[in-house]
Amino acid sequence: MTSADNHPDIPFGPEDTPWQKTFSRLRVLDGLPRVTPPSYDPRSAYMDIPEVPYAKVQLPPSGLDADQYAEAEALFRSYTDTQTHNFAGYQVTSDLNYRDRLSHYLDRHLNNVGDPYQSSSYTLNSKILERAVLDYFASLWNAKWPHRNDDPDSYWGYLLTMGSSEGNLYGLWNARDYLSGKLLRQQGGRRDGKGTATVTYTQALRQEGQSPHAYHPVAFFSQDTHYSLTKAVRVLDIDTFHTVGSTRYPDENPLGPGTPWPTEVPSVGGTAGDGAIDVDKLAILVRFFASKGYPILVSLNYGSTFKGAYDDVAAAARTVREICAEYGLDERRVYHARGNENDYDLRSGYWIHIDGALGAGYAPYLEMAYDAGMVEDAPPVFDFRLPEVHSLTMSGHKWIGAPWACGVFMSRTGLQMTPPKSSEYIGAADTTFAGSRNGFSALLLWDYLARHSYDDQIRLAAECDRLAGYAHDRLLTLQEKLGTDLWVARSPLALTVRFRQPHADLVRKYSLSSETLRVDGEERTYVHLYAMKHLTRELIDELVRDLRQPGAFHGTELSDAAPLRPQLNMLTDAVPQAPEATEKTDLVMSHAVAGTSLTG
Ligand SMILES: *Cc1c(COP(=O)(O)O)cnc(C)c1O
C-alpha cells in the first residue's frame, strides 16, 4: 500500500480525533502504529442511519470511555426500540421476553457441537434442553419419537445455528447424498466382530440396466421459493430441472415445446396468483425427468416468504411419489459394489423437503384452533403424517421469536448419511452442518415452550389469523376510499397482507419489505405486512392512517411527515383505539388469568 492511499488524519470516533492520535504510546513504535490507517473516511463510505451517526460508534484502538459508551449505546438502543415498536413488515416476532430469566446465561458459554443425542466431552452444552425441544417438535409434527439410533423410522434432528437457510441447506445436502447413492449412516454404523465398519463404499455403483442418470438428482421448487434454496443448490452443486433441461434437452420443455425452460416450477396463476406451487405443472416436469431415470428432489413451501402461501403438500407429495413409482423410483436398490447383485440397500428415488420457516411454527396450532372451532379454515397438512415427507425445517425467530436466528431441522434416522469424517475430538458424531453450534438457542426455545402451553399457542395462532384478516379488511377499505388500486391481497390463511409500495418514509418506519413482481405485463412493487404476535390493531390503524395521507403512494412529499417515534415508551400516546381493539384486550386478560403473557 502506498502512502497516498493512507489518510492517518481522518477524524475518527466520537471526538473526531485524527486517526493517528487515537493510539496509546504503547502501541506506537517510531511514531508509526503497526496497523493500517484508513484509506478513505469510513463515515462517508457507508450508508448511515440518521438516528445513529457512525462517528459515535466507531471503535478507536483505545476503546470508548464510559461517557462515550453511554452515548453510543443510548443512540443505538433508542433506534432499536423505535424500530421494534413499528416492526410490521417481516415474519419475525420482534418483542421478546427472555432477559429476566436468561440474562444469566449471557455470561455462560453453551456450545452444542456435534450430534444432539451424544453428550460429548464438550460438557458446556445445553443438549439436554435441545433434546427436549426436538422431542416437542417431533410430537407436534407427528414424527415417531423419541429419537433412537437403532430405529430408522424414529425422527432425527438438530437445532440450527442459522435459521431455515441452514435447514434448507442441510436438508438438500442430505437429499443430494441420499439420492446420489452415498453411504447411509446406519450402514456405516454397522460393525463386524472386529469393530470395523461392514460397509465401506462411498459411492453407489450403477448396475447393468440402471439408468445412466440413476445417481444424478434433479431439484424442483416453485417460483415463490425463498432465495436460500437457490443458494443451497448453488453451494451444493445440485442441478435443477432448469439446468439439466436447458443444457441436455433444450428443445423439449414439456410445459411448452419449443419454449425456454422456466427457472422454477410455476405457481398457480403465476406472479398474479396466491403463491402456491402448481401441482399439475410440477407433475409434468417431474415426469419428464423421472421417465429418464433421474432421482427427484422437491422442496415445498409451507408459508412462502412474500405471499405466505402454503403449497398443497399432500397433493404434491402424493403426485411425486406416484409418478416416481411408475418409473421404479419410489423404492429402488442402491448397489454398493460392482458385480455384486446382493449387496444393496433399498431407498426412495425421490426426496421431499418442506421449507416451513414460518408455517411449521404456527400451523399445527392453527389446525388445533380449527378443531376447537376457533377459526374457519384448517391449514393444509405438511408434516410427518405424510409418509413422503423426508425432511422439514422451521425458523425459531419467526413464529416463536428469538433475539437471533435459530431453528429446527428434522428428518428420519434411517435417512441420515454418514458424516464425511469421524470426529473423535469433540466426542460426538459430526452429524450437523456447523462445527460449534449455538447452545443458547436451545435454552431460548426451551424457555418459550416451557412457558407457553398448547392452549396459549392455539389462542395466539387464532388471534394472528384474525389480525391478518383485520389488516386485510382495513387495507381493502382504504383502497376503496382512495379509489386507487392498491393491489391489496391476502393468500388463503396467510399471516401476511400485500399491497402497493408506499412512500419510502413509511417503508422505513414500518420496516416493510418489498418485492417487485411482473403482473399482467406490468412491473409492480409490492410491500407486505405480517400479522405476528407483537402486531396490534393500533399499529395497523396507524399504518392505515399514514397510508391515507396525500403523497403516501404518489409523489415525493408526505403531507404529514409521519413522525418516527423516538421512544418505545411512547407506545401509550393518544392513539385513538379502534373499537375492535377490545378483542385483543380480552385475549390479554385470558392469558393473564392463565398466568402467561400474550407476547412473552
Ligand atoms: C425466512 C425464510 C427462510 C430463511 O429462513 P432464515 O431463518 O432467515 O434463514 C426460508 N424459507 C422461507 C419460506 C422463509 O420465509
XYZ file of C-alpha atoms and ligand atoms in Angstrom:
615
model
C 0.000 0.000 0.000
C 1.425 3.418 -0.890
C 1.215 6.326 1.493
C -1.095 8.104 -0.939
C -3.701 5.507 -0.023
C -3.401 6.271 3.668
C -5.194 9.038 5.494
C -3.978 8.993 9.082
C -5.576 12.421 9.749
C -9.131 11.352 9.118
C -11.365 12.358 12.039
C -12.259 9.218 13.896
C -14.542 8.199 16.742
C -16.943 10.207 18.918
C -14.493 13.107 19.495
C -13.412 13.481 15.849
C -9.849 12.624 16.874
C -7.391 12.451 13.962
C -6.997 8.721 13.437
C -3.268 8.529 14.217
C -3.837 10.289 17.557
C -6.183 7.576 18.775
C -3.283 5.338 19.846
C -1.731 4.990 23.236
C 2.053 5.472 23.265
C 2.495 1.791 23.987
C 1.177 0.845 20.592
C 3.167 3.367 18.613
C 6.742 2.492 17.758
C 8.873 5.039 15.952
C 5.792 7.209 15.584
C 4.129 4.584 13.381
C 1.402 2.258 14.602
C 1.689 -1.336 13.332
C -1.842 -1.295 11.956
C -3.263 0.066 8.732
C -4.693 3.578 8.648
C -7.949 4.190 6.784
C -7.589 4.678 3.026
C -10.771 6.722 2.934
C -13.137 8.223 5.500
C -15.237 5.290 6.680
C -18.027 7.698 7.652
C -18.594 8.588 4.041
C -18.057 5.034 2.825
C -21.165 3.534 4.415
C -24.837 4.279 4.322
C -25.700 5.779 7.711
C -28.861 5.544 9.702
C -29.778 9.112 10.706
C -30.529 8.112 14.306
C -27.044 6.747 14.949
C -24.177 8.773 13.448
C -21.363 6.393 12.586
C -18.824 8.626 14.366
C -20.473 7.785 17.679
C -19.979 4.050 17.330
C -16.597 3.923 15.584
C -14.125 1.847 17.540
C -10.806 3.561 18.219
C -7.879 1.415 19.420
C -8.364 2.953 22.862
C -11.962 1.758 23.029
C -14.642 4.180 24.279
C -14.657 5.773 27.706
C -17.709 5.419 29.943
C -19.442 8.597 28.699
C -18.767 7.862 25.066
C -20.015 4.333 25.513
C -23.180 5.513 27.267
C -23.965 7.993 24.500
C -23.391 5.496 21.705
C -25.362 2.764 23.392
C -28.269 5.116 24.155
C -28.489 6.124 20.486
C -28.448 2.536 19.337
C -30.939 1.494 21.977
C -33.383 4.231 21.046
C -33.128 3.284 17.379
C -33.668 -0.404 18.138
C -36.593 0.256 20.457
C -38.341 2.535 17.981
C -37.930 0.140 15.103
C -39.051 -2.739 17.325
C -42.238 -0.876 18.140
C -43.112 -0.254 14.490
C -41.819 -3.511 13.035
C -44.559 -4.807 10.788
C -43.019 -5.992 7.548
C -41.353 -9.325 8.256
C -42.486 -12.698 9.563
C -40.434 -12.267 12.680
C -41.722 -11.768 16.205
C -39.980 -8.637 17.408
C -40.884 -8.096 21.023
C -39.422 -10.694 23.273
C -39.401 -11.585 26.907
C -36.347 -13.570 27.877
C -33.999 -11.295 29.740
C -35.380 -11.683 33.256
C -34.834 -15.402 33.241
C -31.987 -15.908 30.809
C -29.600 -12.952 31.143
C -27.512 -15.115 33.494
C -26.532 -17.236 30.514
C -25.025 -14.317 28.617
C -22.032 -14.941 30.844
C -22.032 -18.674 30.176
C -20.654 -20.442 27.161
C -23.022 -23.085 25.785
C -21.887 -24.933 22.694
C -23.820 -27.897 21.304
C -21.076 -29.035 18.954
C -21.781 -32.405 17.334
C -24.781 -34.713 17.411
C -27.542 -33.583 19.814
C -28.080 -37.096 21.166
C -24.458 -37.686 22.128
C -23.458 -35.711 25.155
C -19.872 -35.120 24.067
C -16.716 -34.426 26.005
C -17.540 -30.774 25.460
C -19.638 -30.535 28.599
C -20.579 -26.857 28.379
C -23.601 -27.632 26.275
C -27.387 -27.454 26.514
C -28.063 -30.676 24.627
C -30.365 -31.920 27.355
C -32.654 -28.958 26.618
C -32.085 -29.347 22.887
C -33.378 -32.911 23.034
C -36.469 -31.764 24.968
C -37.165 -29.113 22.296
C -36.629 -31.616 19.473
C -38.944 -34.160 21.111
C -41.553 -31.415 21.473
C -41.455 -30.644 17.756
C -41.258 -34.316 16.765
C -44.557 -34.813 18.554
C -46.070 -31.606 17.172
C -45.070 -32.607 13.618
C -46.223 -36.196 14.071
C -42.859 -37.891 13.739
C -42.039 -41.087 15.630
C -40.299 -40.138 18.850
C -38.105 -40.289 20.868
C -35.104 -40.492 18.572
C -33.377 -43.880 18.663
C -30.248 -44.587 16.729
C -31.383 -48.164 16.095
C -34.845 -47.234 14.851
C -34.773 -45.973 11.253
C -38.381 -44.764 11.497
C -37.762 -42.561 14.530
C -37.035 -38.922 13.922
C -33.598 -37.351 13.975
C -32.989 -33.626 14.066
C -30.960 -30.797 15.487
C -31.294 -27.139 16.374
C -29.834 -24.781 13.792
C -27.308 -22.052 14.433
C -28.605 -20.151 11.413
C -32.309 -20.180 10.614
C -34.151 -22.095 7.918
C -31.460 -21.167 5.417
C -29.255 -23.678 7.226
C -32.162 -26.118 7.491
C -32.699 -25.887 3.741
C -29.000 -26.267 3.075
C -28.710 -29.274 5.361
C -31.917 -30.844 4.020
C -30.733 -30.515 0.447
C -27.271 -31.798 1.324
C -28.817 -34.854 2.952
C -31.118 -35.268 -0.047
C -28.310 -34.961 -2.564
C -26.143 -37.557 -0.857
C -29.086 -39.891 -0.311
C -30.238 -39.698 -3.926
C -26.764 -39.868 -5.385
C -26.065 -43.108 -3.524
C -23.694 -42.138 -0.749
C -23.335 -44.247 2.385
C -26.222 -44.253 4.864
C -25.269 -43.595 8.472
C -26.880 -46.811 9.627
C -24.743 -48.880 7.252
C -21.601 -47.063 8.229
C -22.516 -47.633 11.841
C -22.916 -51.391 11.435
C -19.793 -53.087 12.756
C -18.457 -56.572 12.385
C -16.848 -58.536 15.217
C -13.519 -56.729 14.821
C -15.136 -53.296 15.180
C -14.647 -52.268 11.579
C -17.488 -50.894 9.522
C -19.016 -53.655 7.424
C -19.936 -51.333 4.605
C -17.175 -49.084 3.433
C -18.206 -47.918 -0.020
C -18.517 -44.181 -0.515
C -20.450 -44.009 -3.765
C -23.043 -46.406 -5.104
C -22.225 -48.026 -8.421
C -24.501 -48.241 -11.356
C -25.535 -51.762 -12.135
C -26.221 -53.232 -15.547
C -29.626 -51.995 -16.686
C -29.814 -48.942 -14.408
C -30.387 -45.530 -15.949
C -27.198 -43.558 -16.682
C -28.793 -40.814 -14.551
C -29.619 -43.077 -11.600
C -27.410 -41.102 -9.214
C -27.907 -37.635 -10.687
C -30.604 -35.895 -8.625
C -32.593 -33.050 -10.141
C -34.147 -30.351 -7.943
C -37.579 -28.755 -8.229
C -39.022 -25.807 -6.329
C -41.543 -23.120 -7.134
C -41.125 -19.543 -8.267
C -42.311 -18.397 -4.821
C -39.437 -20.151 -3.084
C -37.057 -18.366 -0.710
C -33.674 -17.367 -2.140
C -31.936 -19.699 0.312
C -32.954 -22.639 -1.886
C -31.316 -21.105 -4.932
C -28.236 -20.510 -2.823
C -28.293 -24.054 -1.431
C -28.399 -25.716 -4.849
C -25.523 -23.482 -5.922
C -23.409 -24.266 -2.861
C -24.163 -27.963 -3.114
C -23.786 -28.049 -6.877
C -27.196 -29.684 -7.256
C -28.662 -29.473 -10.729
C -32.136 -28.002 -11.013
C -34.567 -29.153 -13.688
C -33.821 -25.866 -15.386
C -30.071 -26.502 -15.637
C -30.415 -30.065 -16.846
C -33.384 -29.238 -19.065
C -31.811 -26.284 -20.800
C -28.405 -27.913 -21.304
C -29.334 -31.502 -22.177
C -32.873 -31.162 -23.516
C -33.066 -27.555 -24.736
C -35.994 -28.050 -27.118
C -38.014 -30.419 -25.004
C -39.582 -28.250 -22.281
C -42.685 -30.328 -21.567
C -44.622 -27.243 -20.395
C -44.437 -25.753 -23.853
C -42.410 -27.495 -26.538
C -40.076 -25.015 -28.189
C -40.308 -22.507 -25.327
C -37.443 -21.956 -22.890
C -37.390 -23.961 -19.668
C -38.672 -21.950 -16.711
C -36.086 -21.432 -13.986
C -38.523 -22.589 -11.302
C -41.756 -24.533 -11.148
C -44.624 -22.112 -11.883
C -47.025 -21.220 -9.084
C -50.775 -21.392 -9.631
C -51.680 -18.290 -11.636
C -48.007 -17.224 -11.932
C -46.974 -13.980 -10.268
C -50.606 -12.833 -10.146
C -51.671 -15.868 -8.116
C -51.666 -16.725 -4.432
C -48.176 -18.207 -4.463
C -48.795 -21.960 -4.072
C -46.942 -24.361 -6.361
C -48.835 -25.519 -9.455
C -49.025 -29.245 -8.749
C -50.106 -30.107 -12.309
C -47.080 -28.370 -13.784
C -44.831 -29.898 -11.146
C -46.194 -33.294 -12.212
C -45.369 -32.664 -15.875
C -41.834 -31.573 -15.060
C -41.200 -34.413 -12.607
C -42.482 -36.970 -15.098
C -40.087 -35.716 -17.763
C -37.069 -36.383 -15.536
C -38.363 -39.454 -13.693
C -39.043 -41.136 -17.024
C -35.363 -40.712 -17.869
C -34.310 -42.212 -14.547
C -33.191 -39.072 -12.680
C -33.887 -39.158 -8.945
C -36.252 -36.373 -7.918
C -35.615 -33.762 -5.207
C -38.563 -31.497 -4.409
C -38.628 -28.642 -1.917
C -42.083 -27.373 -0.994
C -43.038 -24.164 0.762
C -45.106 -24.092 3.868
C -45.641 -20.361 4.249
C -43.844 -18.785 1.291
C -41.772 -15.766 2.141
C -43.574 -12.995 0.337
C -47.153 -14.178 -0.048
C -47.250 -16.507 2.966
C -48.635 -19.210 0.697
C -48.973 -22.873 1.601
C -48.121 -25.382 -1.063
C -50.607 -28.221 -1.162
C -48.010 -30.511 0.358
C -50.206 -33.613 0.493
C -51.201 -33.384 -3.172
C -47.704 -32.508 -4.376
C -46.069 -35.264 -2.329
C -48.541 -37.925 -3.427
C -48.215 -36.859 -7.060
C -44.422 -37.042 -6.941
C -44.471 -40.462 -5.296
C -46.974 -41.856 -7.774
C -45.034 -40.622 -10.764
C -41.806 -41.950 -9.289
C -43.487 -45.316 -8.702
C -44.257 -45.581 -12.411
C -40.550 -45.381 -13.148
C -39.233 -47.516 -10.314
C -38.096 -44.507 -8.317
C -40.381 -44.871 -5.333
C -38.217 -47.555 -3.807
C -35.043 -48.671 -5.504
C -31.869 -50.639 -4.970
C -28.676 -48.761 -4.382
C -25.811 -51.164 -5.109
C -22.665 -50.973 -3.059
C -20.253 -52.921 -5.228
C -19.956 -53.583 -8.920
C -20.904 -57.071 -9.922
C -22.443 -57.976 -6.573
C -26.188 -58.096 -7.047
C -26.740 -58.966 -3.417
C -25.025 -56.025 -1.780
C -27.534 -53.213 -1.849
C -29.870 -51.137 0.279
C -33.385 -50.011 -0.521
C -34.215 -46.324 -0.580
C -36.636 -43.991 -2.245
C -35.578 -42.398 -5.518
C -37.156 -39.115 -4.506
C -36.835 -36.757 -1.554
C -39.385 -34.225 -0.373
C -38.136 -31.400 1.788
C -40.508 -28.943 3.460
C -39.419 -25.343 3.949
C -41.690 -24.445 6.857
C -39.690 -21.430 8.061
C -42.768 -19.683 9.413
C -45.642 -22.079 8.730
C -44.288 -25.124 10.552
C -44.064 -22.987 13.679
C -47.687 -21.997 13.970
C -49.869 -24.022 11.563
C -50.075 -27.002 13.959
C -51.715 -24.687 16.491
C -53.934 -23.167 13.828
C -55.075 -26.673 12.970
C -55.867 -27.241 16.657
C -57.705 -23.907 16.704
C -59.740 -25.137 13.753
C -60.529 -28.380 15.584
C -61.689 -26.286 18.529
C -63.946 -24.222 16.262
C -61.931 -21.028 16.785
C -61.040 -20.379 13.124
C -62.888 -21.087 9.910
C -60.279 -22.919 7.874
C -57.652 -25.531 8.618
C -54.212 -25.124 7.114
C -53.054 -27.924 4.800
C -51.184 -30.881 6.328
C -47.432 -30.666 5.824
C -45.708 -32.843 8.400
C -44.552 -36.415 9.023
C -48.129 -37.660 8.827
C -47.341 -37.651 5.120
C -45.121 -40.684 4.516
C -43.450 -38.949 1.560
C -42.004 -36.134 3.674
C -38.280 -36.695 4.176
C -37.154 -33.523 5.924
C -38.547 -30.353 7.399
C -37.191 -27.059 8.648
C -38.524 -24.142 10.698
C -37.008 -20.871 11.902
C -37.111 -20.274 15.656
C -37.002 -16.496 15.432
C -40.067 -16.252 13.208
C -43.161 -17.594 14.977
C -41.690 -18.157 18.440
C -39.324 -15.193 18.409
C -35.683 -15.091 19.457
C -33.021 -12.383 19.681
C -31.077 -14.068 16.847
C -31.557 -16.537 14.058
C -32.190 -20.131 15.104
C -34.386 -23.012 14.061
C -35.124 -26.693 13.819
C -34.168 -29.295 11.236
C -35.920 -32.663 11.344
C -35.693 -35.817 9.312
C -35.794 -39.576 9.952
C -32.988 -41.613 11.469
C -32.967 -44.064 8.565
C -32.394 -41.241 6.087
C -29.225 -39.907 7.697
C -25.990 -40.045 5.767
C -22.617 -40.984 7.174
C -20.761 -37.825 8.209
C -17.810 -37.137 5.904
C -15.290 -37.611 8.669
C -15.137 -39.074 12.164
C -14.972 -36.532 14.959
C -13.380 -38.158 17.940
C -12.031 -34.766 19.009
C -15.436 -33.462 20.138
C -16.654 -36.804 21.484
C -19.855 -36.724 19.437
C -20.597 -37.629 15.834
C -20.303 -34.709 13.423
C -23.831 -35.099 12.081
C -24.782 -31.413 11.869
C -23.790 -28.652 9.480
C -21.875 -26.272 11.732
C -18.931 -27.067 13.933
C -19.701 -25.114 17.085
C -23.466 -24.808 17.464
C -25.407 -22.170 19.326
C -26.383 -23.668 22.693
C -28.206 -20.542 23.855
C -30.863 -21.035 21.182
C -31.837 -24.382 22.693
C -32.263 -22.630 26.017
C -34.417 -19.878 24.466
C -36.707 -22.277 22.652
C -36.975 -24.479 25.724
C -37.829 -21.422 27.831
C -40.555 -20.328 25.434
C -42.121 -23.760 25.111
C -41.980 -24.300 28.860
C -43.921 -21.091 29.390
C -46.494 -21.448 26.602
C -48.959 -24.292 26.674
C -50.659 -25.598 23.557
C -53.704 -23.595 24.704
C -51.665 -20.384 24.737
C -50.228 -21.093 21.302
C -53.649 -22.024 19.882
C -55.061 -18.694 21.063
C -52.082 -16.806 19.658
C -52.341 -18.547 16.291
C -56.071 -17.830 16.073
C -55.500 -14.214 17.078
C -52.785 -13.670 14.464
C -55.046 -15.183 11.832
C -57.791 -12.718 12.856
C -55.283 -9.870 12.912
C -54.217 -10.619 9.334
C -57.897 -10.622 8.394
C -58.326 -7.273 10.136
C -55.353 -5.743 8.284
C -56.712 -7.101 5.016
C -60.145 -5.541 5.669
C -58.670 -2.179 6.664
C -56.488 -2.030 3.570
C -59.371 -3.043 1.304
C -61.465 -0.241 2.818
C -58.621 2.201 2.293
C -58.302 1.090 -1.313
C -61.983 1.704 -1.828
C -61.865 5.134 -0.167
C -58.844 6.262 -2.180
C -60.326 4.921 -5.383
C -56.877 3.658 -6.384
C -55.926 0.052 -6.965
C -53.508 -0.665 -4.131
C -53.235 -4.347 -5.190
C -54.330 -5.401 -1.719
C -54.249 -9.198 -1.408
C -54.011 -11.959 1.167
C -53.333 -15.569 0.196
C -55.519 -18.155 1.932
C -54.679 -18.377 5.659
C -51.537 -16.291 5.211
C -50.382 -14.127 8.081
C -49.309 -11.546 5.531
C -51.181 -8.943 3.511
C -49.513 -7.407 0.474
C -50.163 -4.063 -1.172
C -48.625 -1.356 -3.365
C -45.316 0.005 -2.088
C -45.900 3.349 -0.339
C -43.574 6.307 0.258
C -40.020 5.415 1.351
C -40.508 7.053 4.773
C -43.371 4.691 5.506
C -41.468 1.692 4.217
C -38.727 2.562 6.663
C -41.000 3.458 9.545
C -42.709 0.075 9.489
C -39.768 -1.969 8.118
C -41.918 -3.071 5.183
C -40.130 -5.494 2.894
C -40.745 -5.135 -0.812
C -40.798 -7.332 -3.851
C -41.235 -6.426 -7.487
C -43.466 -8.777 -9.436
C -44.404 -8.724 -13.081
C -48.174 -8.945 -13.035
C -50.228 -8.814 -16.249
C -47.244 -7.378 -18.121
C -46.766 -4.620 -15.549
C -43.899 -4.222 -13.061
C -45.443 -3.910 -9.625
C -43.526 -3.183 -6.468
C -45.387 -4.618 -3.526
C -44.735 -4.478 0.185
C -46.283 -6.681 2.795
C -47.021 -6.557 6.468
C -47.003 -9.596 8.715
C -49.510 -10.170 11.489
C -47.088 -11.583 14.021
C -47.809 -11.825 17.755
C -46.422 -8.392 18.517
C -48.530 -6.585 15.923
C -51.524 -4.730 17.299
C -54.684 -3.364 15.784
C -53.469 0.053 16.918
C -50.347 -0.227 14.801
C -52.369 -1.422 11.808
C -54.682 1.577 12.281
C -51.691 3.885 12.474
C -50.265 2.419 9.282
C -53.591 2.805 7.504
C -53.795 6.433 8.723
C -50.298 7.057 7.393
C -51.254 5.476 4.080
C -54.268 7.781 3.792
C -52.143 10.933 3.570
C -51.798 12.599 0.188
C -48.413 11.568 -1.152
C -48.406 8.204 0.595
C -48.494 6.364 -2.714
C -47.635 9.023 -5.281
C -45.335 11.985 -5.266
C -42.312 12.664 -3.143
C -43.727 14.662 -0.213
C -45.828 13.271 2.557
C -48.433 15.826 3.636
C -47.969 14.987 7.270
C -44.408 13.763 7.506
C -45.155 10.653 9.509
C -43.019 11.119 12.587
C -40.791 8.286 13.676
C -41.458 7.544 17.286
C -38.443 8.466 19.340
C -39.088 6.115 22.265
C -40.728 2.785 22.782
C -42.369 4.011 25.951
C -44.383 6.483 23.906
C -46.415 3.481 22.872
C -49.157 4.711 25.151
C -49.543 8.009 23.234
C -53.036 9.123 22.467
C -53.567 6.712 19.588
C -57.322 6.502 19.041
C -58.465 2.985 19.822
C -60.228 1.047 17.128
C -63.435 -0.381 18.547
C -62.288 -3.890 17.599
C -59.302 -3.492 19.877
C -61.267 -4.855 22.809
C -60.972 -8.352 21.405
C -57.221 -8.223 21.805
C -57.644 -6.867 25.307
C -59.847 -9.818 26.162
C -57.159 -12.114 24.938
C -54.560 -10.445 27.113
C -56.912 -10.864 30.044
C -57.413 -14.539 29.427
C -53.671 -15.008 29.249
C -53.197 -13.054 32.427
C -55.639 -15.397 34.084
C -53.760 -18.381 32.735
C -50.617 -16.910 34.221
C -48.820 -16.296 30.952
C -48.217 -13.188 28.953
C -49.510 -12.697 25.474
C -46.239 -11.969 23.821
C -43.606 -13.419 26.082
C -37.352 -16.730 6.217
C -37.438 -17.861 5.289
C -36.344 -18.691 5.039
C -34.987 -18.414 5.602
O -35.002 -18.536 6.948
P -33.881 -17.843 7.842
O -34.346 -18.244 9.182
O -33.958 -16.381 7.550
O -32.595 -18.439 7.439
C -36.506 -19.774 4.237
N -37.689 -20.036 3.681
C -38.760 -19.273 3.875
C -40.052 -19.654 3.236
C -38.670 -18.150 4.679
O -39.735 -17.356 4.842
